[in-house]
PDB file of C-alpha atoms in Angstrom:
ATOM      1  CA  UNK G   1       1.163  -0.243  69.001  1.00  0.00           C
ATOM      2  CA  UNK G   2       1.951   1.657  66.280  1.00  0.00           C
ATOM      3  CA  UNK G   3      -1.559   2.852  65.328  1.00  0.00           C
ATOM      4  CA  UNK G   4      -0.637   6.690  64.559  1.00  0.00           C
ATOM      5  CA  UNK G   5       1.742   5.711  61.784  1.00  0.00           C
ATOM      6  CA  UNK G   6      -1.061   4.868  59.219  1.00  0.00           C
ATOM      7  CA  UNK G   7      -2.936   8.128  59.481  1.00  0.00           C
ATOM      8  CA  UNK G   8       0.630   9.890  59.589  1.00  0.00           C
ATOM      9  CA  UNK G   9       1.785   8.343  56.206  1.00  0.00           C
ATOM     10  CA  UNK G  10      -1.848   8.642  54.597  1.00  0.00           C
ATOM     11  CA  UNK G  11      -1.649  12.683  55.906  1.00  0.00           C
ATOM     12  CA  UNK G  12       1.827  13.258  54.180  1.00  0.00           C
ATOM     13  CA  UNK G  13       0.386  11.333  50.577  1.00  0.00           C
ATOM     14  CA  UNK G  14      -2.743  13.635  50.767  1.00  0.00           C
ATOM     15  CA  UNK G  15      -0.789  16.866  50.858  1.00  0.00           C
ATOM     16  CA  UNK G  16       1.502  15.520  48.079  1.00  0.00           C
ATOM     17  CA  UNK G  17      -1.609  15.418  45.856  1.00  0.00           C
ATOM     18  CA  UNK G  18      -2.558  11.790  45.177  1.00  0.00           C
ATOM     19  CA  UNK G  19       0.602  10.181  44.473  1.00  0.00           C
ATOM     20  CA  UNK G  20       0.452  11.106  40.401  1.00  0.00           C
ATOM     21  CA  UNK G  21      -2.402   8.268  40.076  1.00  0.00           C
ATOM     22  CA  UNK G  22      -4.842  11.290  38.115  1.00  0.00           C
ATOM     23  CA  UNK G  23      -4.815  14.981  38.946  1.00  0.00           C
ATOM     24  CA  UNK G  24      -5.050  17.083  41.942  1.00  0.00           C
ATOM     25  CA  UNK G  25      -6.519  20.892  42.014  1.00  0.00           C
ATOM     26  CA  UNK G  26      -6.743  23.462  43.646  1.00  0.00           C
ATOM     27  CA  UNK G  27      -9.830  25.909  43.746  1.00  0.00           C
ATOM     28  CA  UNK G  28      -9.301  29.917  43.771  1.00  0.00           C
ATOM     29  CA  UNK G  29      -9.515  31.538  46.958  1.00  0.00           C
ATOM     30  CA  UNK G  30     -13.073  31.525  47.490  1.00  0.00           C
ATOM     31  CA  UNK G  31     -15.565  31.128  50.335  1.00  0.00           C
ATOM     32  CA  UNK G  32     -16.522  27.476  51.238  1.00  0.00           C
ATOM     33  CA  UNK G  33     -20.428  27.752  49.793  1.00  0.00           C
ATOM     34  CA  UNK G  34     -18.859  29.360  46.583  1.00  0.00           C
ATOM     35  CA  UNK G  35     -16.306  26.450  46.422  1.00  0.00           C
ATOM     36  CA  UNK G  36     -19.363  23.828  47.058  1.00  0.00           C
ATOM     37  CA  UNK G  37     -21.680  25.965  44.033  1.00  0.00           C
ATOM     38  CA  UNK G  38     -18.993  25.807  41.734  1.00  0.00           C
ATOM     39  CA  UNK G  39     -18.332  22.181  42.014  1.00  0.00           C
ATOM     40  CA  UNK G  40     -22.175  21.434  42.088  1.00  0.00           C
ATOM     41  CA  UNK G  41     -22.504  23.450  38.890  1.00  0.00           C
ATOM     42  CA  UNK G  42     -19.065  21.423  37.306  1.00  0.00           C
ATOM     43  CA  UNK G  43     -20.257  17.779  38.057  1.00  0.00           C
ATOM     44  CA  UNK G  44     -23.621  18.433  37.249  1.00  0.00           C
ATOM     45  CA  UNK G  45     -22.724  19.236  33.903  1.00  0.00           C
ATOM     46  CA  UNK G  46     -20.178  16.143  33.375  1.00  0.00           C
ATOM     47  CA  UNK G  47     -22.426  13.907  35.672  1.00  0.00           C
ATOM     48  CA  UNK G  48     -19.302  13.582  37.698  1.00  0.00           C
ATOM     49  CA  UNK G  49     -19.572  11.582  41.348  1.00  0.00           C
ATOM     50  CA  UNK G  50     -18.629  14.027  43.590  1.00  0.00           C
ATOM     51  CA  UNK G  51     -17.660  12.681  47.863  1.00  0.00           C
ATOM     52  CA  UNK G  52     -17.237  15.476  50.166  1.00  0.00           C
ATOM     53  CA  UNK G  53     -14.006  14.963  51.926  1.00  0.00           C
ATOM     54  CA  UNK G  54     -13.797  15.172  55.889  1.00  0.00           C
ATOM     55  CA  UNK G  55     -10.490  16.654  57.467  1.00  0.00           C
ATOM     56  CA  UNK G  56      -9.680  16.029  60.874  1.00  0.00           C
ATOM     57  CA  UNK G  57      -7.389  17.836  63.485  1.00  0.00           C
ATOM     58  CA  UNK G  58      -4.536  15.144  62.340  1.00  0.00           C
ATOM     59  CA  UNK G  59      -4.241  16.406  59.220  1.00  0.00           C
ATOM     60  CA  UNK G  60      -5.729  12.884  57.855  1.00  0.00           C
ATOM     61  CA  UNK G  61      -8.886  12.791  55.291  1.00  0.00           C
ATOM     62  CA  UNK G  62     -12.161  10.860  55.604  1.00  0.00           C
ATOM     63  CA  UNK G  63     -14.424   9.286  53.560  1.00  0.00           C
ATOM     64  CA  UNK G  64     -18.206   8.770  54.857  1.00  0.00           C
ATOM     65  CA  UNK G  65     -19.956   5.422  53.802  1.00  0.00           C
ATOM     66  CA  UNK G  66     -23.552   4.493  55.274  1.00  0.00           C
ATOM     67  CA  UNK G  67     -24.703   0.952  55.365  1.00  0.00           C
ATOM     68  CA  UNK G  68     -28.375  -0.202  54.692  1.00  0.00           C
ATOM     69  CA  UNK G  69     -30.058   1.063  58.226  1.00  0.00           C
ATOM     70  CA  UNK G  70     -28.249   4.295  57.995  1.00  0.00           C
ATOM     71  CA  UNK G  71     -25.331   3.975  60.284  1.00  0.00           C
ATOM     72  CA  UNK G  72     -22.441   6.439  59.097  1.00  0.00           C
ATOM     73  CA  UNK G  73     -19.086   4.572  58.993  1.00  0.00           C
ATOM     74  CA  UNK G  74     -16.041   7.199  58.990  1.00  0.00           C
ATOM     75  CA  UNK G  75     -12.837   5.587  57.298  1.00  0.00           C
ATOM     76  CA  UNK G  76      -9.424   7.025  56.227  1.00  0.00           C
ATOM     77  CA  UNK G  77      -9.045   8.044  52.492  1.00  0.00           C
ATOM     78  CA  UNK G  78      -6.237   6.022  51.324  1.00  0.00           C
ATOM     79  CA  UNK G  79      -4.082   6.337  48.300  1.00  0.00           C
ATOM     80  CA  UNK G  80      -1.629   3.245  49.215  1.00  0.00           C
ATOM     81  CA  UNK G  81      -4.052   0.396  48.711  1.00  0.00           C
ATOM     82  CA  UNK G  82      -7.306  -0.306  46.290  1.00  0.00           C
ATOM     83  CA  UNK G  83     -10.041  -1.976  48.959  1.00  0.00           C
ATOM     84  CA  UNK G  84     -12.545  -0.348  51.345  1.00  0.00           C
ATOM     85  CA  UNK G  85     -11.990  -1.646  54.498  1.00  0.00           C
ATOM     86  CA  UNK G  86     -13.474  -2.011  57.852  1.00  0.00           C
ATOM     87  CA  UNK G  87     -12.668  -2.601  61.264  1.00  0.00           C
ATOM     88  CA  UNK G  88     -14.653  -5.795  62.711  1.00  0.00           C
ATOM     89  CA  UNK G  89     -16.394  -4.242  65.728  1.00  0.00           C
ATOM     90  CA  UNK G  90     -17.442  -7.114  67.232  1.00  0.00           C
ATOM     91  CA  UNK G  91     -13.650  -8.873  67.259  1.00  0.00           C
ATOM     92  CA  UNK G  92     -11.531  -5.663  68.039  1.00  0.00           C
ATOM     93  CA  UNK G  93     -12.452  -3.195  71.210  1.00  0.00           C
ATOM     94  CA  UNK G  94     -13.147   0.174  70.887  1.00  0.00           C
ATOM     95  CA  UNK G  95     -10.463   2.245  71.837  1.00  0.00           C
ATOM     96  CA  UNK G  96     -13.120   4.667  74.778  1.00  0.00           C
ATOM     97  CA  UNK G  97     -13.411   1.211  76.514  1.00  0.00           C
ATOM     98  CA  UNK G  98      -9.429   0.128  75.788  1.00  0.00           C
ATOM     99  CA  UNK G  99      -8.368   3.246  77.380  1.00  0.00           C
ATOM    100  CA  UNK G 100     -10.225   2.398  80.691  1.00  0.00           C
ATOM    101  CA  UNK G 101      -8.518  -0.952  81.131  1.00  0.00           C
ATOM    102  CA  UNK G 102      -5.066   1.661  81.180  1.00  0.00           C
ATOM    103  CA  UNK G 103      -5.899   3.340  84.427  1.00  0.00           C
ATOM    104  CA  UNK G 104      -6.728  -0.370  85.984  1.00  0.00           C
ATOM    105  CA  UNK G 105      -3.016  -1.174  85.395  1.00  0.00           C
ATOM    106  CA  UNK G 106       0.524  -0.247  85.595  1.00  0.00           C
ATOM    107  CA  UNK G 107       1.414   0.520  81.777  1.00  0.00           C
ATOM    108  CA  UNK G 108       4.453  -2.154  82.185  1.00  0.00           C
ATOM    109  CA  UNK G 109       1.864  -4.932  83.308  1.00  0.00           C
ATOM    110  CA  UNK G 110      -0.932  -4.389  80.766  1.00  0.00           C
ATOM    111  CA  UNK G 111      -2.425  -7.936  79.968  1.00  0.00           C
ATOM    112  CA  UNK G 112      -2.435  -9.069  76.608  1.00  0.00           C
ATOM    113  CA  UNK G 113      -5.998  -9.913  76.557  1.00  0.00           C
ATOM    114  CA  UNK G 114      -8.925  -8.580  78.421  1.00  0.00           C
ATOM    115  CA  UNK G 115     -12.721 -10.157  78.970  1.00  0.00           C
ATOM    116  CA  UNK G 116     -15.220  -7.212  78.026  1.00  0.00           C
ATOM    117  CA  UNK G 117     -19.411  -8.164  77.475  1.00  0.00           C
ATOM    118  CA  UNK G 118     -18.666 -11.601  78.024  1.00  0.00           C
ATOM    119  CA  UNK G 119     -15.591 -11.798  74.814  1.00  0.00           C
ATOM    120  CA  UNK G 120     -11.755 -11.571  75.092  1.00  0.00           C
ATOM    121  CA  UNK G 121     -10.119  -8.768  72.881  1.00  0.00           C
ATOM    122  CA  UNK G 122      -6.476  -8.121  72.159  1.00  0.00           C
ATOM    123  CA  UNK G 123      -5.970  -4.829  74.727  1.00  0.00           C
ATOM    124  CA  UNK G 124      -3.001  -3.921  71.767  1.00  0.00           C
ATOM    125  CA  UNK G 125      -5.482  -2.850  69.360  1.00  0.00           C
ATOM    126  CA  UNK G 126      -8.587  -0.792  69.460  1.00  0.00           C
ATOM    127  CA  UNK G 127     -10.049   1.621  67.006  1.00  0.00           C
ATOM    128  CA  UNK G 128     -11.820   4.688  66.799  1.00  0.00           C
ATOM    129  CA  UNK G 129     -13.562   4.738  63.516  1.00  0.00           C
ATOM    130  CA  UNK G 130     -14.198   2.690  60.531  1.00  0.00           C
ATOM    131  CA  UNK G 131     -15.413  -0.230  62.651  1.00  0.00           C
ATOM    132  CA  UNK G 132     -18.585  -1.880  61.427  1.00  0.00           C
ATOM    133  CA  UNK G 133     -20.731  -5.220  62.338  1.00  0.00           C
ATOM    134  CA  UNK G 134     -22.551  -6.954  59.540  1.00  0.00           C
ATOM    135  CA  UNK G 135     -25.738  -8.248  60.633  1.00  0.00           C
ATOM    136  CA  UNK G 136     -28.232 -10.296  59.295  1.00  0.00           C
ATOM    137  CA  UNK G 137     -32.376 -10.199  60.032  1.00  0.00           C
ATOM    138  CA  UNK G 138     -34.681 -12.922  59.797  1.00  0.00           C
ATOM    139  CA  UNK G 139     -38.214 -14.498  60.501  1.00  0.00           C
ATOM    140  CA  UNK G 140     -38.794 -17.189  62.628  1.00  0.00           C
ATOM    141  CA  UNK G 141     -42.169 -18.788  62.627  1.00  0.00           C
ATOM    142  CA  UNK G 142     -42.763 -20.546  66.341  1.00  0.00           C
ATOM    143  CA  UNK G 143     -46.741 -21.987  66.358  1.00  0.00           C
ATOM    144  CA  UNK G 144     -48.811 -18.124  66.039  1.00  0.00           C
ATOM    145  CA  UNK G 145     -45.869 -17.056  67.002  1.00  0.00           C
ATOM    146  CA  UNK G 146     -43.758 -14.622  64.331  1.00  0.00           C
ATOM    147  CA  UNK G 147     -40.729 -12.663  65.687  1.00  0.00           C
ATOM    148  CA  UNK G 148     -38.052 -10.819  63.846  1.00  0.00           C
ATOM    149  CA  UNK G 149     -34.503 -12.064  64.514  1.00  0.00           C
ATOM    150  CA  UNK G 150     -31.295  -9.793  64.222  1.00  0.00           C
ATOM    151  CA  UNK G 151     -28.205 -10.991  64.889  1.00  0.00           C
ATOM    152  CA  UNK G 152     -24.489 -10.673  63.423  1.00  0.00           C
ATOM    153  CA  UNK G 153     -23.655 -12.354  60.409  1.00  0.00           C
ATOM    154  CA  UNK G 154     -22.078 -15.170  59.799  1.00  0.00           C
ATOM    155  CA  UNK G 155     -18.621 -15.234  59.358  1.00  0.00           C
ATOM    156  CA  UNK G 156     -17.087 -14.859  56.156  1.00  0.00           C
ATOM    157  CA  UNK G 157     -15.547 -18.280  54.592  1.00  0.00           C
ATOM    158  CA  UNK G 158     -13.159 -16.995  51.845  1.00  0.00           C
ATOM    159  CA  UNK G 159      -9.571 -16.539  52.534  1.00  0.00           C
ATOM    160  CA  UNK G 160      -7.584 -14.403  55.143  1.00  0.00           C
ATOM    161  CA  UNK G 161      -5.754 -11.557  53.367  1.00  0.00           C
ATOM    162  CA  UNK G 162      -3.579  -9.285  54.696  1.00  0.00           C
ATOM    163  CA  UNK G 163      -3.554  -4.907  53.580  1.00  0.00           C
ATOM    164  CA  UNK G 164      -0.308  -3.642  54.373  1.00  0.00           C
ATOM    165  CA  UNK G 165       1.323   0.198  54.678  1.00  0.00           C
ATOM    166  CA  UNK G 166       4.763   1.582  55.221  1.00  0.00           C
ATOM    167  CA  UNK G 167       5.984   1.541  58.610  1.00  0.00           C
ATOM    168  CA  UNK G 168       4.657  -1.745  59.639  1.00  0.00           C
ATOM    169  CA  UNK G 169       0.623  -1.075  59.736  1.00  0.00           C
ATOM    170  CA  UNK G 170      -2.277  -3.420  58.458  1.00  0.00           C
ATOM    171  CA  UNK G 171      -5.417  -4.887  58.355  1.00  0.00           C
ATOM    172  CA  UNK G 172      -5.765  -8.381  58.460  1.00  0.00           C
ATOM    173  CA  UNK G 173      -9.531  -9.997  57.876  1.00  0.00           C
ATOM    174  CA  UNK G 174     -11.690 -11.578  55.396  1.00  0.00           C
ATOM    175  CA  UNK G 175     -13.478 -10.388  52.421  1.00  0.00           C
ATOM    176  CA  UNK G 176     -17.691  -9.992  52.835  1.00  0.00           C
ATOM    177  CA  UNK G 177     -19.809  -8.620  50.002  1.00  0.00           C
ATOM    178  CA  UNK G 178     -22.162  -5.219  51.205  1.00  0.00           C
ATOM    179  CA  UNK G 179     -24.504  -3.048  50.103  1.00  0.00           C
ATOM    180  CA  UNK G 180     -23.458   1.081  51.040  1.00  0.00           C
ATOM    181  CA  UNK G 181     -23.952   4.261  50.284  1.00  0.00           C
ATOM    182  CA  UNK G 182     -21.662   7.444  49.192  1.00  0.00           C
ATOM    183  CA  UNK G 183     -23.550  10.767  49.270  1.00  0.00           C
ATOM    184  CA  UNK G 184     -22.481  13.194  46.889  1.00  0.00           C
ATOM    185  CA  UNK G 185     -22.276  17.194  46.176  1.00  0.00           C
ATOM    186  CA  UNK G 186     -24.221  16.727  43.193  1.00  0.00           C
ATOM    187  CA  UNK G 187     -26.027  13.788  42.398  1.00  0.00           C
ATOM    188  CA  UNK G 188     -27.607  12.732  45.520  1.00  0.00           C
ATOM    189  CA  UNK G 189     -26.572   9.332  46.929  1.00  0.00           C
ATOM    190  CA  UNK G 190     -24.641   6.500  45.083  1.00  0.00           C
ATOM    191  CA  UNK G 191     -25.340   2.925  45.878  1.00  0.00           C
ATOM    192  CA  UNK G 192     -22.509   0.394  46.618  1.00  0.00           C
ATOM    193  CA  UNK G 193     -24.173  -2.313  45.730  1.00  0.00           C
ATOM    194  CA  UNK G 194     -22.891  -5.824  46.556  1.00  0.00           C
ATOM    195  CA  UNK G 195     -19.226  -3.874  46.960  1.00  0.00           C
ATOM    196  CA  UNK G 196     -16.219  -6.483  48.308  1.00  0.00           C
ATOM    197  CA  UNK G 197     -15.037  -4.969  51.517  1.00  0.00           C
ATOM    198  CA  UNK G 198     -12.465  -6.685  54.247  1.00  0.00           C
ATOM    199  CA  UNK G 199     -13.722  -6.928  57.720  1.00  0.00           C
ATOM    200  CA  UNK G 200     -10.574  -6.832  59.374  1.00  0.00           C
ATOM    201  CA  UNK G 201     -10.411  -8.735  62.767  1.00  0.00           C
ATOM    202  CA  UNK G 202      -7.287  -8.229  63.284  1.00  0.00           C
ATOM    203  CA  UNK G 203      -4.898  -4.645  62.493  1.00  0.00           C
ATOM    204  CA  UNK G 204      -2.812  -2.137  64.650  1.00  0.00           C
ATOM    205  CA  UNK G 205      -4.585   1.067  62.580  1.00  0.00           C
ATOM    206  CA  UNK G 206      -7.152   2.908  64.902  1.00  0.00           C
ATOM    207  CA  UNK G 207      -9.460   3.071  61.737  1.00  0.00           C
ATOM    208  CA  UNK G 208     -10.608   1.357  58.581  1.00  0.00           C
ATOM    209  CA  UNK G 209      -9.901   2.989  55.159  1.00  0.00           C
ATOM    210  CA  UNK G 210     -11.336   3.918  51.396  1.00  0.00           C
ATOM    211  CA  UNK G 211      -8.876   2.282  49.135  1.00  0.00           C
ATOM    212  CA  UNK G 212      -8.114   4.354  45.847  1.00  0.00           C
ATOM    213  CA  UNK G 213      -5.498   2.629  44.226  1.00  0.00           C
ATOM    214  CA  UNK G 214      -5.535   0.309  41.954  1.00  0.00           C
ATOM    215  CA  UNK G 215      -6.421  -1.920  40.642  1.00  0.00           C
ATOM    216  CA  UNK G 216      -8.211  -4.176  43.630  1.00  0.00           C
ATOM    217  CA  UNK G 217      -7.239  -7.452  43.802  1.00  0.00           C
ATOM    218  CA  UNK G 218     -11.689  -8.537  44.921  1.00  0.00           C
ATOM    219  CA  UNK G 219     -13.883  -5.958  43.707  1.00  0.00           C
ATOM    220  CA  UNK G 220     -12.556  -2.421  45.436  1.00  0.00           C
ATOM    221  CA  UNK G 221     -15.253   0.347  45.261  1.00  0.00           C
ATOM    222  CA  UNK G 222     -14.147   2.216  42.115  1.00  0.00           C
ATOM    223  CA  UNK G 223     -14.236  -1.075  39.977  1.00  0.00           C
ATOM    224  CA  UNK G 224     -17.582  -1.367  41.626  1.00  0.00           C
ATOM    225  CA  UNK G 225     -18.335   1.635  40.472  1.00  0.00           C
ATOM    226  CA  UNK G 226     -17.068   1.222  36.927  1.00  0.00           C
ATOM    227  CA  UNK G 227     -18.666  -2.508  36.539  1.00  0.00           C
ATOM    228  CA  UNK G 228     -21.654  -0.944  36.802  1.00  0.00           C
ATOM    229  CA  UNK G 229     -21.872   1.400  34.942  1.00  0.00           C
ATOM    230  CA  UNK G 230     -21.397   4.266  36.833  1.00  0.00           C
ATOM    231  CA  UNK G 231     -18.366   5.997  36.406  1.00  0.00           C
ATOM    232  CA  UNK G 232     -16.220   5.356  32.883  1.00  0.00           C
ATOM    233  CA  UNK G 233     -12.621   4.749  34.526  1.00  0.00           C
ATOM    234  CA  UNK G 234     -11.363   3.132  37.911  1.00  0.00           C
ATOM    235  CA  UNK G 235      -9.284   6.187  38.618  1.00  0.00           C
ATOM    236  CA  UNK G 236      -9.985   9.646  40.329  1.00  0.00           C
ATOM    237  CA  UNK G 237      -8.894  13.257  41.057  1.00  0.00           C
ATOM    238  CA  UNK G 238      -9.420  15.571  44.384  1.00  0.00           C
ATOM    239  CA  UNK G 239      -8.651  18.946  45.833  1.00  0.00           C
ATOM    240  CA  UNK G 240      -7.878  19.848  48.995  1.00  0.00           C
ATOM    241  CA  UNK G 241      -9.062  23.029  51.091  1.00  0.00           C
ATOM    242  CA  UNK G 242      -8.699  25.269  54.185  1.00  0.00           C
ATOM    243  CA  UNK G 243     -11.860  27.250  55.190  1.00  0.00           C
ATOM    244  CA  UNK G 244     -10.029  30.470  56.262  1.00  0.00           C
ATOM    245  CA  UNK G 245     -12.727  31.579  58.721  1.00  0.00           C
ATOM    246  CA  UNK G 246     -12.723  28.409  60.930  1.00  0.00           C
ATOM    247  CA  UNK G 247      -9.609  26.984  59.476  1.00  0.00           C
ATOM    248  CA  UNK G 248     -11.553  23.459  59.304  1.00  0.00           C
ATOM    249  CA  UNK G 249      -9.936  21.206  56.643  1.00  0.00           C
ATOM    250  CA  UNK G 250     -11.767  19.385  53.561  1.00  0.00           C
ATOM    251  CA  UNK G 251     -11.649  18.629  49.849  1.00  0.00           C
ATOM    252  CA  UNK G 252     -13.811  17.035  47.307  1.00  0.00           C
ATOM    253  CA  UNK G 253     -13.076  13.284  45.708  1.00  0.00           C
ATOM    254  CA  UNK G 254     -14.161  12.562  41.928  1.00  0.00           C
ATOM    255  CA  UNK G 255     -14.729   9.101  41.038  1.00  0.00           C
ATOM    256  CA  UNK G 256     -13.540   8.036  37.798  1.00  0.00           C
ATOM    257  CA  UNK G 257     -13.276  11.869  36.473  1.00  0.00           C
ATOM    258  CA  UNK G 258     -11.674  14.869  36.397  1.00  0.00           C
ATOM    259  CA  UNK G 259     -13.163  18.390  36.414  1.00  0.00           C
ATOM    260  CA  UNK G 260     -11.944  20.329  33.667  1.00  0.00           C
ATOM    261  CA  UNK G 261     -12.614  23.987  35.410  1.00  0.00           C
ATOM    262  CA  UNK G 262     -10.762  23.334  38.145  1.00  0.00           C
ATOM    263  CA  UNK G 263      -6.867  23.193  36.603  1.00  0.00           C
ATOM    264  CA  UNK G 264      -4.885  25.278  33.482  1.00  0.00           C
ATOM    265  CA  UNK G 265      -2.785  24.108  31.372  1.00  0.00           C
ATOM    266  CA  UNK G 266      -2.095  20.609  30.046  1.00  0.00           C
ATOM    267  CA  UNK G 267      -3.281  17.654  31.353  1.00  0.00           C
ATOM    268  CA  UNK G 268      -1.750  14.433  31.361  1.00  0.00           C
ATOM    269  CA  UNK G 269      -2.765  10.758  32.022  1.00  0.00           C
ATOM    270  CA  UNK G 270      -0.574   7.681  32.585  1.00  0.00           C
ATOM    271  CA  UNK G 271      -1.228   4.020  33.918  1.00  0.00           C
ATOM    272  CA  UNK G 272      -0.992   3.539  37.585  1.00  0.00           C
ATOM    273  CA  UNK G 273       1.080   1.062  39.258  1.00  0.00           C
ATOM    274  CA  UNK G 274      -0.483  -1.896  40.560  1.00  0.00           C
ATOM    275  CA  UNK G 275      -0.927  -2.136  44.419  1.00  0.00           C
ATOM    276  CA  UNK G 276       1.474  -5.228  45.504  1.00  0.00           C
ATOM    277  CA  UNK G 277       1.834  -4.702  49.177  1.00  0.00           C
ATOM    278  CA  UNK G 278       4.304  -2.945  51.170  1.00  0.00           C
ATOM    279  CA  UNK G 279       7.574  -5.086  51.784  1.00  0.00           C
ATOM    280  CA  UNK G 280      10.261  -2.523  53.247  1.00  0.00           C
ATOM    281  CA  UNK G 281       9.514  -1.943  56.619  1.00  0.00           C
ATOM    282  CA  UNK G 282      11.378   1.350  56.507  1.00  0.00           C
ATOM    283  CA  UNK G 283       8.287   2.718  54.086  1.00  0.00           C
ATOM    284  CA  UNK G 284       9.992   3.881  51.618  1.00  0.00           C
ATOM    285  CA  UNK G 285       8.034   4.588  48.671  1.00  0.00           C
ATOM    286  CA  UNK G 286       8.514   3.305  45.421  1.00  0.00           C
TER     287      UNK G 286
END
């Protein structure tokens, strides 16, 4: 597998501040509440939507999503590709219960395919986050009989399509239409409504991802976000941060904006380059 290459690659873009696609800032040295005040008191003004960004011990970024019952789904951010995507939990094993079949077996004679809860899964790939199962309720009506019915939905009949990143990683699935949520620093929670997301049933990553490139090829979340009304471009800006105390990692993504008090000097915008898929398998970048 070569599941530790994606959140390498995505680690090394972060720290090289977003690729050129808008802007990238820095805040001064300040304490973490002070940085978290002054951006509340920036958007606020500019009705910017401001996403908390989660570091991890990797050096990777994540993103937060909730669906409609509340479930918090953690996903890479992702400057390579324009789509939110998701790892199909109910087609790929989670990696807690992958990692058991390891000590069953010599590492030379793993099987390709193992039977877990009654389903085979691919023992290659497993993930740890950013795995999600749509499901669908319903009422059936049996006599005097009424009973709620949830179960997983259907699946989705459009076309396969394949996400791609240096170094030979992807996510392979089908695209569903959902309804999510993004909290934010400063105005409460923004609905995703009816976004275009790929289910992937199929990818060597160990976790699905929040595409900000552009533009999507079905509906990604910041032309979403635009369509409705929300946000006036499909582009964005972030910082990154180190909380000296605890050393714990983070940053702040703006959708469709960028906030004015937080660079000097001149600012400059230019198109972005369409996302077309990663062809050399030695990654380099374009």
């Amino acid at each position: 597998m070569k599941t530790g290459k994606l959140r390498q690659t995505l680690s090394v873009l972060a720290v090289a501040a977003l690729l050129g696609l808008t802007s990238a800032a820095s805040l001064p040295t300040v304490s973490l509440e002070e940085r978290s005040a002054l951006l509340t008191a920036n958007s606020a003004e500019s009705a910017m939507i401001t996403v908390p960004i989660v570091g991890d011990e990797y050096y990777a970024y994540d993103i937060v999503v909730t669906d409609a019952d509340g479930t918090e789904i953690s996903v890479l951010l992702d400057y390579m590709q324009p789509h939110l995507w998701l790892i199909d939990a109910d087609k790929v094993l989670n990696c807690l219960v992958a990692y058991s079949y390891f000590s069953s077996y010599n590492y030379l004679n793993l099987p390709q395919t193992v039977t877990y809860s009654s389903a085979a899964y691919d023992l290659t790939e497993c993930y740890i986050d950013g795995a999600y199962m749509p499901m669908t309720t319903t009422t059936e009506v049996n006599g005097t009989n009424t009973q709620t019915i949830t179960r997983r939905a259907a699946d989705p009949s459009t076309s396969a399509y394949n996400i791609t990143y240096p170094y030979d990683s992807y996510g392979s699935g089908n695209f569903v239409n959902g309804n999510f949520l993004l909290d934010t620093i400063s105005n409460g929670t923004v609905e995703l409504g009816r976004v275009q997301y790929l289910l992937a049933n199929d990818t060597n990553a160990y976790q699905g991802a929040f595409g900000v490139a552009g533009p999507s090829w079905s509906g990604g979340v910041l032309d979403t976000l635009k369509t409705a009304g929300r946000i006036a471009g499909n582009g964005y800006s972030a910082y990154f941060f180190t909380e000296d105390s605890s050393m714990s990692k983070g940053g702040y993504l703006l959708l469709g904006s960028v906030d004015k008090a937080l660079y000097t000097g001149d600012f400059y915008a230019f198109p972005s380059i369409p996302h077309e898929g990663w062809g050399d398998a030695l990654g380099i970048y374009p």
